[in-house]
Amino acid sequence: MSNSSKLFKPRIGKGFSKSGKSAKSSSSTPRRSSRKPKSGRSLSLIPDFRSSLSVIISARDEEETLFQVLKQVMRLRPVEIIVVLNGCKDRSFQRARLCKQAVVVHCPESAGHDVGRAIGAKLSRGDILLFLDGDMVIPAPQLISFPAAIDGGGDVALNDIDPLLPNFAQWDEVTRCKLFLNSVLGRTDLGTSSITAVPHALSRKAVETIGCQHLMVPPKAHAVAIMEKLKVEKAGTVNVITHNRQRKANTGEGNAMAKLISGDHAEALHELLARGGSKGFEGSNGAESRRQTALWRNGI
Amino acid sequence: MSLKTKRSFARRTGRPLSRKSRRPARPARETSAPVNHPEPLVSVIIPAMNEAPTIARAIAGARGVHPRCEVIVVANGSMDGTVEIAQSCGARVISYAEPLGHDVGRSIGAEVAKGEILLFTDGDLVLSSTQLRPFVVAVSGGVDVALNNYSGPVHRSRPHPVVLSKHVLNIILQRPDLKGCSMTAVPHALSRKAIQVLGSDLLSRPPVAYVHAVMEGLRVEPVHIVPVGKINAVRRKKGGRDPLQQLVIADHLEAIALLLKRRGNRAGFTDGIRRREMVR
C-alpha cells in the first residue's frame, strides 16, 4: 500500500482500542484498488494533504453515533482529533475515549450552542480545521473534499445543500436567513451555504482572521470571512438534512434553535451594516436612486 | 353589499412588459358623476407615472370602496395624458412634471389625505372595489396596517431576491407568521393613527415604515390576498443589474438597521445558554 502523505505516517485501523466493524464502503471513491473491506480493519483513505489536518467534533449526548463518527474521521489521518462534549449526560465521554488519538474536552455543564466549535478551534494546531457534529456519521470519502479544498488554497470550504432543498415555500427560517445573508454579502453564488452548517473546513488563516471566539456565532464568522475577502467556496454536498438528529428544540416552526440561529443572523447583519459590507446596496435607496428607478421602470 | 371576494380573479392586466404591447386607453365609462366626497372617511392614494391605459379603471375600482371616499392621484413624470384622464374621473390630482421616485408618491398622497382610512394602490393596478374593500373594512375594524396577504411567488426552488428580503425581515422582526407580507406591496391600508405614528415621509421607504409600525405596537395584519403576481415583471436590466431590486433590498437593509438599533445586535433574540466568556 502506498502512502504519499509527507506529514504523517499511515496508521491503518490502529487508532482504536477496540476495532469495530468494517466501515461501510459503498460510497467511497475508487481511489484504491487494494481495499479489503472484510479484513475487520478500518479503511483508511490516505489523503494526500500537504498541510496537517485537525478535526473538531462537537457533541451533545451522542453516545449512539460518536464512535462511528470517530471511526470515519480516523480514515482521514488527522494530526489531531478534538472532541468537545458540550453538556453530555450520557456515555459520550466513554465512547469518545475509545479513540486513542482523540483529545476529549468535557464540559459537563452545557456551554451553549456552537461554543464547542470555538473551544475546539482554540485548542487546535493543524493547518486545516474540519468541523463536524457528533450526531452525524458521514463516510470519510464524503468528508475528504472539505479539507482538500483548503489544502488546495481555499480558506473556507462549505457544504452545498442547495441541490437538496425543496421549494422556497418549504424552507425553514434558518435557510432563508442563510441565502439572504449571502445575497447582501454579494455572494449569491454561495446559495444557502454557510459556516453555520457542518461539515465545513477552515484554513488556519481563516481561523486567525475570524478569531476563534467568533466561531461560536457561525453566521457572524461567515460574514466576517467574506468581508475579509477570504476564499470562501462550496466544497461538496453532504446530505445533512435527513441525517440531522431531531430534537425537541430543533423541530417545528419557531423552535428555540431556529430563534437562536435567527438571532445569530441578526448579529451577522449587524456586523455587516457596521462595516458597510452590504455589497452594492449602500445608497441604492436614496432620493436620486428612487427617481432613476422610477424612470427605468417607465422605460424611459 | 357582500364583502366576499369573487371566486376567481381576472388575470392582472395592468402591467404590460413593454410600452408597445400596452392596450390603448379605454374611455372611462362612468354612469354617475364621480366626485370626491367633501368629508371623506376613506382616502385612496394612487401614485401614477404614465399610466394612461389603466388609470381610469384603477380610479373606478377605488371609487367604489366606500360611499365617503376621496381618490387622490399623485401623477408624476407623466406625459401621456394620465393627469387629464384622472381629472376627468373626478380624482384629486396632484401633478409633478418630474418623476418623484419609487414609492415617493405614497408620502405625497398621505400628506394631503383627509380620510381616517388611507388605502394605497397603484395607477397600473386595476382592481375592483371588491378586491380593495377588505383592506378598508379591516382598518375600520381596528387594524392599523392592513396588508396584502400575498407573499410573492414562493413555489419555486430559488426565491426572487425581493421576496426573500420580505420573508427574512419578518423572521428578524419575530413575525414569521407574516411570511412575505410587507408594506412594500400594494394594496394596503393604514389607519389615521398609523399615519400619525409613522409620519407620511417614512411611507416612501415602505420596509422602514413597516418595521416602525411593528415596533411601535401598531396592529399589523395580513387581511386579504390580492395576488399582484408579476409586480416585478421582467424588464431589461441596466448593465446586468435590476435597479428596482437593488433599491428594495437597500430599503430592507435600512429597515433591519433600524430594528437592530432599537432591539439590540441580536434583534431581541436570546443567546440561549451560550457562555461567550469561555473562549477569548
PDB file of C-alpha atoms in Angstrom, chain A residues 14-209:
ATOM      1  CA  LYS A  14      -4.883   1.005  14.817  1.00  0.00           C
ATOM      2  CA  GLY A  15      -6.206   4.143  16.317  1.00  0.00           C
ATOM      3  CA  PHE A  16      -8.897   2.388  18.214  1.00  0.00           C
ATOM      4  CA  SER A  17      -8.543   0.352  21.307  1.00  0.00           C
ATOM      5  CA  LYS A  18     -11.363  -1.796  20.129  1.00  0.00           C
ATOM      6  CA  SER A  19     -11.741  -2.495  16.461  1.00  0.00           C
ATOM      7  CA  GLY A  20     -15.268  -2.093  15.282  1.00  0.00           C
ATOM      8  CA  LYS A  21     -16.990  -3.499  12.286  1.00  0.00           C
ATOM      9  CA  SER A  22     -15.524  -2.511   8.984  1.00  0.00           C
ATOM     10  CA  ALA A  23     -16.928   0.775   7.836  1.00  0.00           C
ATOM     11  CA  LYS A  24     -19.437   0.999   5.083  1.00  0.00           C
ATOM     12  CA  SER A  25     -17.531   1.296   1.881  1.00  0.00           C
ATOM     13  CA  SER A  26     -20.314   1.617  -0.641  1.00  0.00           C
ATOM     14  CA  SER A  27     -19.844   5.312  -1.214  1.00  0.00           C
ATOM     15  CA  SER A  28     -16.076   5.555  -1.051  1.00  0.00           C
ATOM     16  CA  THR A  29     -14.209   6.827  -4.024  1.00  0.00           C
ATOM     17  CA  PRO A  30     -12.432   4.250  -6.159  1.00  0.00           C
ATOM     18  CA  ARG A  31      -9.123   5.638  -5.054  1.00  0.00           C
ATOM     19  CA  ARG A  32      -7.549   2.373  -4.105  1.00  0.00           C
ATOM     20  CA  SER A  33      -7.891  -0.953  -5.703  1.00  0.00           C
ATOM     21  CA  SER A  34      -6.428  -2.895  -2.807  1.00  0.00           C
ATOM     22  CA  ARG A  35      -9.288  -2.237  -0.453  1.00  0.00           C
ATOM     23  CA  LYS A  36     -10.030  -5.017   1.947  1.00  0.00           C
ATOM     24  CA  PRO A  37     -13.497  -4.422   3.225  1.00  0.00           C
ATOM     25  CA  LYS A  38     -13.710  -7.700   5.088  1.00  0.00           C
ATOM     26  CA  SER A  39     -10.415  -7.506   6.836  1.00  0.00           C
ATOM     27  CA  GLY A  40     -12.029  -6.252  10.021  1.00  0.00           C
ATOM     28  CA  ARG A  41      -9.824  -3.204   9.966  1.00  0.00           C
ATOM     29  CA  SER A  42     -10.943   0.361   9.471  1.00  0.00           C
ATOM     30  CA  LEU A  43     -10.458   1.544   5.959  1.00  0.00           C
ATOM     31  CA  SER A  44      -8.077   4.344   5.525  1.00  0.00           C
ATOM     32  CA  LEU A  45      -8.229   6.805   2.691  1.00  0.00           C
ATOM     33  CA  ILE A  46      -4.653   8.024   2.622  1.00  0.00           C
ATOM     34  CA  PRO A  47      -5.405  11.646   1.976  1.00  0.00           C
ATOM     35  CA  ASP A  48      -2.610  13.360   0.184  1.00  0.00           C
ATOM     36  CA  PHE A  49      -2.710  16.657   2.011  1.00  0.00           C
ATOM     37  CA  ARG A  50       0.274  18.947   2.102  1.00  0.00           C
ATOM     38  CA  SER A  51      -0.987  20.519   5.309  1.00  0.00           C
ATOM     39  CA  SER A  52      -1.847  18.976   8.640  1.00  0.00           C
ATOM     40  CA  LEU A  53      -5.471  18.312   9.492  1.00  0.00           C
ATOM     41  CA  SER A  54      -7.246  18.914  12.786  1.00  0.00           C
ATOM     42  CA  VAL A  55     -10.755  17.565  13.185  1.00  0.00           C
ATOM     43  CA  ILE A  56     -13.084  19.209  15.670  1.00  0.00           C
ATOM     44  CA  ILE A  57     -16.182  17.308  16.698  1.00  0.00           C
ATOM     45  CA  SER A  58     -18.902  18.931  18.771  1.00  0.00           C
ATOM     46  CA  ALA A  59     -21.167  16.537  20.592  1.00  0.00           C
ATOM     47  CA  ARG A  60     -24.099  16.698  22.939  1.00  0.00           C
ATOM     48  CA  ASP A  61     -25.321  13.352  24.174  1.00  0.00           C
ATOM     49  CA  GLU A  62     -24.250  11.466  21.069  1.00  0.00           C
ATOM     50  CA  GLU A  63     -23.257   8.101  22.552  1.00  0.00           C
ATOM     51  CA  GLU A  64     -25.086   6.302  19.741  1.00  0.00           C
ATOM     52  CA  THR A  65     -23.109   7.823  16.898  1.00  0.00           C
ATOM     53  CA  LEU A  66     -19.932   9.325  18.305  1.00  0.00           C
ATOM     54  CA  PHE A  67     -17.780   6.237  17.929  1.00  0.00           C
ATOM     55  CA  GLN A  68     -18.857   5.749  14.324  1.00  0.00           C
ATOM     56  CA  VAL A  69     -18.086   9.390  13.593  1.00  0.00           C
ATOM     57  CA  LEU A  70     -14.622   8.976  15.089  1.00  0.00           C
ATOM     58  CA  LYS A  71     -14.010   5.889  13.001  1.00  0.00           C
ATOM     59  CA  GLN A  72     -14.692   7.787   9.796  1.00  0.00           C
ATOM     60  CA  VAL A  73     -12.548  10.668  10.981  1.00  0.00           C
ATOM     61  CA  MET A  74      -9.609   8.344  11.649  1.00  0.00           C
ATOM     62  CA  ARG A  75      -9.664   7.365   7.998  1.00  0.00           C
ATOM     63  CA  LEU A  76      -8.688  10.940   7.133  1.00  0.00           C
ATOM     64  CA  ARG A  77      -5.429  10.580   9.097  1.00  0.00           C
ATOM     65  CA  PRO A  78      -5.720  13.814  11.005  1.00  0.00           C
ATOM     66  CA  VAL A  79      -2.852  15.024  13.165  1.00  0.00           C
ATOM     67  CA  GLU A  80      -5.346  15.593  15.919  1.00  0.00           C
ATOM     68  CA  ILE A  81      -8.950  14.996  16.788  1.00  0.00           C
ATOM     69  CA  ILE A  82     -10.598  17.245  19.333  1.00  0.00           C
ATOM     70  CA  VAL A  83     -13.928  16.107  20.701  1.00  0.00           C
ATOM     71  CA  VAL A  84     -15.800  18.765  22.634  1.00  0.00           C
ATOM     72  CA  LEU A  85     -18.512  17.232  24.769  1.00  0.00           C
ATOM     73  CA  ASN A  86     -20.904  20.019  25.500  1.00  0.00           C
ATOM     74  CA  GLY A  87     -23.220  19.237  28.400  1.00  0.00           C
ATOM     75  CA  CYS A  88     -23.212  15.475  27.875  1.00  0.00           C
ATOM     76  CA  LYS A  89     -25.215  13.446  30.364  1.00  0.00           C
ATOM     77  CA  ASP A  90     -24.902  10.084  28.627  1.00  0.00           C
ATOM     78  CA  ARG A  91     -21.916   7.849  27.907  1.00  0.00           C
ATOM     79  CA  SER A  92     -20.496  10.078  25.154  1.00  0.00           C
ATOM     80  CA  PHE A  93     -17.314  10.577  27.208  1.00  0.00           C
ATOM     81  CA  GLN A  94     -16.649   6.842  27.390  1.00  0.00           C
ATOM     82  CA  ARG A  95     -17.385   6.488  23.687  1.00  0.00           C
ATOM     83  CA  ALA A  96     -15.011   9.308  22.781  1.00  0.00           C
ATOM     84  CA  ARG A  97     -12.254   7.759  24.917  1.00  0.00           C
ATOM     85  CA  LEU A  98     -12.366   4.634  22.743  1.00  0.00           C
ATOM     86  CA  CYS A  99     -10.473   6.642  20.172  1.00  0.00           C
ATOM     87  CA  LYS A 100      -6.929   6.891  21.478  1.00  0.00           C
ATOM     88  CA  GLN A 101      -5.993   9.796  19.315  1.00  0.00           C
ATOM     89  CA  ALA A 102      -8.884  11.990  20.364  1.00  0.00           C
ATOM     90  CA  VAL A 103      -8.364  14.814  22.800  1.00  0.00           C
ATOM     91  CA  VAL A 104     -11.604  14.932  24.740  1.00  0.00           C
ATOM     92  CA  VAL A 105     -12.809  18.202  26.193  1.00  0.00           C
ATOM     93  CA  HIS A 106     -15.584  17.536  28.626  1.00  0.00           C
ATOM     94  CA  CYS A 107     -17.879  20.396  29.660  1.00  0.00           C
ATOM     95  CA  PRO A 108     -20.421  18.795  31.992  1.00  0.00           C
ATOM     96  CA  GLU A 109     -22.466  21.994  32.061  1.00  0.00           C
ATOM     97  CA  SER A 110     -23.547  22.998  28.587  1.00  0.00           C
ATOM     98  CA  ALA A 111     -21.571  25.947  27.278  1.00  0.00           C
ATOM     99  CA  GLY A 112     -24.262  26.774  24.766  1.00  0.00           C
ATOM    100  CA  HIS A 113     -24.813  26.354  21.059  1.00  0.00           C
ATOM    101  CA  ASP A 114     -21.727  26.188  18.841  1.00  0.00           C
ATOM    102  CA  VAL A 115     -19.384  27.182  21.672  1.00  0.00           C
ATOM    103  CA  GLY A 116     -17.775  23.751  21.234  1.00  0.00           C
ATOM    104  CA  ARG A 117     -16.530  24.792  17.814  1.00  0.00           C
ATOM    105  CA  ALA A 118     -14.773  27.812  19.253  1.00  0.00           C
ATOM    106  CA  ILE A 119     -13.223  25.746  22.072  1.00  0.00           C
ATOM    107  CA  GLY A 120     -12.008  23.137  19.595  1.00  0.00           C
ATOM    108  CA  ALA A 121     -10.563  25.755  17.253  1.00  0.00           C
ATOM    109  CA  LYS A 122      -8.772  27.438  20.118  1.00  0.00           C
ATOM    110  CA  LEU A 123      -7.108  24.162  21.128  1.00  0.00           C
ATOM    111  CA  SER A 124      -6.203  23.045  17.619  1.00  0.00           C
ATOM    112  CA  ARG A 125      -2.781  23.200  15.962  1.00  0.00           C
ATOM    113  CA  GLY A 126      -3.402  21.941  12.438  1.00  0.00           C
ATOM    114  CA  ASP A 127      -3.315  23.992   9.245  1.00  0.00           C
ATOM    115  CA  ILE A 128      -6.709  22.695   8.189  1.00  0.00           C
ATOM    116  CA  LEU A 129      -9.645  22.536  10.572  1.00  0.00           C
ATOM    117  CA  LEU A 130     -12.534  20.251   9.764  1.00  0.00           C
ATOM    118  CA  PHE A 131     -15.677  20.842  11.830  1.00  0.00           C
ATOM    119  CA  LEU A 132     -18.166  18.041  12.421  1.00  0.00           C
ATOM    120  CA  ASP A 133     -21.052  17.189  14.683  1.00  0.00           C
ATOM    121  CA  GLY A 134     -21.090  14.039  16.753  1.00  0.00           C
ATOM    122  CA  ASP A 135     -24.629  13.142  15.736  1.00  0.00           C
ATOM    123  CA  MET A 136     -23.975  12.592  12.082  1.00  0.00           C
ATOM    124  CA  VAL A 137     -21.955   9.738  10.659  1.00  0.00           C
ATOM    125  CA  ILE A 138     -20.587  10.908   7.328  1.00  0.00           C
ATOM    126  CA  PRO A 139     -18.468   8.424   5.400  1.00  0.00           C
ATOM    127  CA  ALA A 140     -14.871   9.583   5.127  1.00  0.00           C
ATOM    128  CA  PRO A 141     -14.897   9.758   1.310  1.00  0.00           C
ATOM    129  CA  GLN A 142     -17.601  12.405   1.548  1.00  0.00           C
ATOM    130  CA  LEU A 143     -15.656  14.338   4.149  1.00  0.00           C
ATOM    131  CA  ILE A 144     -12.430  14.482   2.254  1.00  0.00           C
ATOM    132  CA  SER A 145     -13.456  17.182  -0.203  1.00  0.00           C
ATOM    133  CA  PHE A 146     -13.693  19.801   2.554  1.00  0.00           C
ATOM    134  CA  PRO A 147     -10.124  19.611   3.881  1.00  0.00           C
ATOM    135  CA  ALA A 148      -8.979  19.005   0.305  1.00  0.00           C
ATOM    136  CA  ALA A 149     -10.429  22.362  -0.753  1.00  0.00           C
ATOM    137  CA  ILE A 150      -8.434  24.082   1.994  1.00  0.00           C
ATOM    138  CA  ASP A 151      -5.343  22.128   1.095  1.00  0.00           C
ATOM    139  CA  GLY A 152      -5.799  23.379  -2.442  1.00  0.00           C
ATOM    140  CA  GLY A 153      -5.642  27.005  -1.313  1.00  0.00           C
ATOM    141  CA  GLY A 154      -9.150  27.795  -0.080  1.00  0.00           C
ATOM    142  CA  ASP A 155      -9.881  29.366   3.275  1.00  0.00           C
ATOM    143  CA  VAL A 156     -13.469  28.337   3.943  1.00  0.00           C
ATOM    144  CA  ALA A 157     -14.891  25.139   2.421  1.00  0.00           C
ATOM    145  CA  LEU A 158     -18.649  24.857   2.777  1.00  0.00           C
ATOM    146  CA  ASN A 159     -21.276  22.184   2.437  1.00  0.00           C
ATOM    147  CA  ASP A 160     -23.523  22.905  -0.547  1.00  0.00           C
ATOM    148  CA  ILE A 161     -27.034  21.804   0.407  1.00  0.00           C
ATOM    149  CA  ASP A 162     -28.795  23.724  -2.377  1.00  0.00           C
ATOM    150  CA  PRO A 163     -29.393  20.620  -4.521  1.00  0.00           C
ATOM    151  CA  LEU A 164     -31.242  19.027  -1.609  1.00  0.00           C
ATOM    152  CA  LEU A 165     -33.616  21.872  -0.881  1.00  0.00           C
ATOM    153  CA  PRO A 166     -37.350  21.766  -1.567  1.00  0.00           C
ATOM    154  CA  ASN A 167     -39.388  24.705  -2.884  1.00  0.00           C
ATOM    155  CA  PHE A 168     -38.789  28.031  -1.162  1.00  0.00           C
ATOM    156  CA  ALA A 169     -42.239  27.780   0.449  1.00  0.00           C
ATOM    157  CA  GLN A 170     -40.991  24.808   2.482  1.00  0.00           C
ATOM    158  CA  TRP A 171     -37.693  26.327   3.565  1.00  0.00           C
ATOM    159  CA  ASP A 172     -37.214  26.872   7.271  1.00  0.00           C
ATOM    160  CA  GLU A 173     -36.345  30.253   8.721  1.00  0.00           C
ATOM    161  CA  VAL A 174     -32.658  29.462   9.050  1.00  0.00           C
ATOM    162  CA  THR A 175     -32.272  28.503   5.390  1.00  0.00           C
ATOM    163  CA  ARG A 176     -33.962  31.741   4.350  1.00  0.00           C
ATOM    164  CA  CYS A 177     -31.616  33.749   6.557  1.00  0.00           C
ATOM    165  CA  LYS A 178     -28.590  31.997   5.095  1.00  0.00           C
ATOM    166  CA  LEU A 179     -29.464  32.852   1.496  1.00  0.00           C
ATOM    167  CA  PHE A 180     -30.311  36.429   2.411  1.00  0.00           C
ATOM    168  CA  LEU A 181     -27.015  36.898   4.219  1.00  0.00           C
ATOM    169  CA  ASN A 182     -25.101  35.586   1.222  1.00  0.00           C
ATOM    170  CA  SER A 183     -27.001  37.849  -1.172  1.00  0.00           C
ATOM    171  CA  VAL A 184     -26.384  41.018   0.795  1.00  0.00           C
ATOM    172  CA  LEU A 185     -22.736  39.992   1.050  1.00  0.00           C
ATOM    173  CA  GLY A 186     -22.699  39.886  -2.745  1.00  0.00           C
ATOM    174  CA  ARG A 187     -22.223  36.117  -2.805  1.00  0.00           C
ATOM    175  CA  THR A 188     -25.453  34.740  -4.250  1.00  0.00           C
ATOM    176  CA  ASP A 189     -23.238  32.116  -5.880  1.00  0.00           C
ATOM    177  CA  LEU A 190     -22.871  30.504  -2.451  1.00  0.00           C
ATOM    178  CA  GLY A 191     -26.621  29.899  -2.301  1.00  0.00           C
ATOM    179  CA  THR A 192     -27.568  28.793   1.181  1.00  0.00           C
ATOM    180  CA  SER A 193     -24.086  27.502   2.020  1.00  0.00           C
ATOM    181  CA  SER A 194     -22.877  28.740   5.364  1.00  0.00           C
ATOM    182  CA  ILE A 195     -20.363  28.158   8.116  1.00  0.00           C
ATOM    183  CA  THR A 196     -23.483  27.554  10.210  1.00  0.00           C
ATOM    184  CA  ALA A 197     -23.773  24.114   8.622  1.00  0.00           C
ATOM    185  CA  VAL A 198     -21.433  21.169   9.054  1.00  0.00           C
ATOM    186  CA  PRO A 199     -19.328  19.731   7.651  1.00  0.00           C
ATOM    187  CA  HIS A 200     -17.104  22.637   6.787  1.00  0.00           C
ATOM    188  CA  ALA A 201     -13.386  23.255   6.845  1.00  0.00           C
ATOM    189  CA  LEU A 202     -11.356  26.349   7.617  1.00  0.00           C
ATOM    190  CA  SER A 203      -7.755  27.248   6.947  1.00  0.00           C
ATOM    191  CA  ARG A 204      -5.554  28.363   9.807  1.00  0.00           C
ATOM    192  CA  LYS A 205      -5.548  31.778   8.163  1.00  0.00           C
ATOM    193  CA  ALA A 206      -9.354  31.852   8.243  1.00  0.00           C
ATOM    194  CA  VAL A 207      -9.437  30.960  11.936  1.00  0.00           C
ATOM    195  CA  GLU A 208      -6.926  33.690  12.718  1.00  0.00           C
ATOM    196  CA  THR A 209      -8.716  36.266  10.602  1.00  0.00           C
TER     197      THR A 209
END
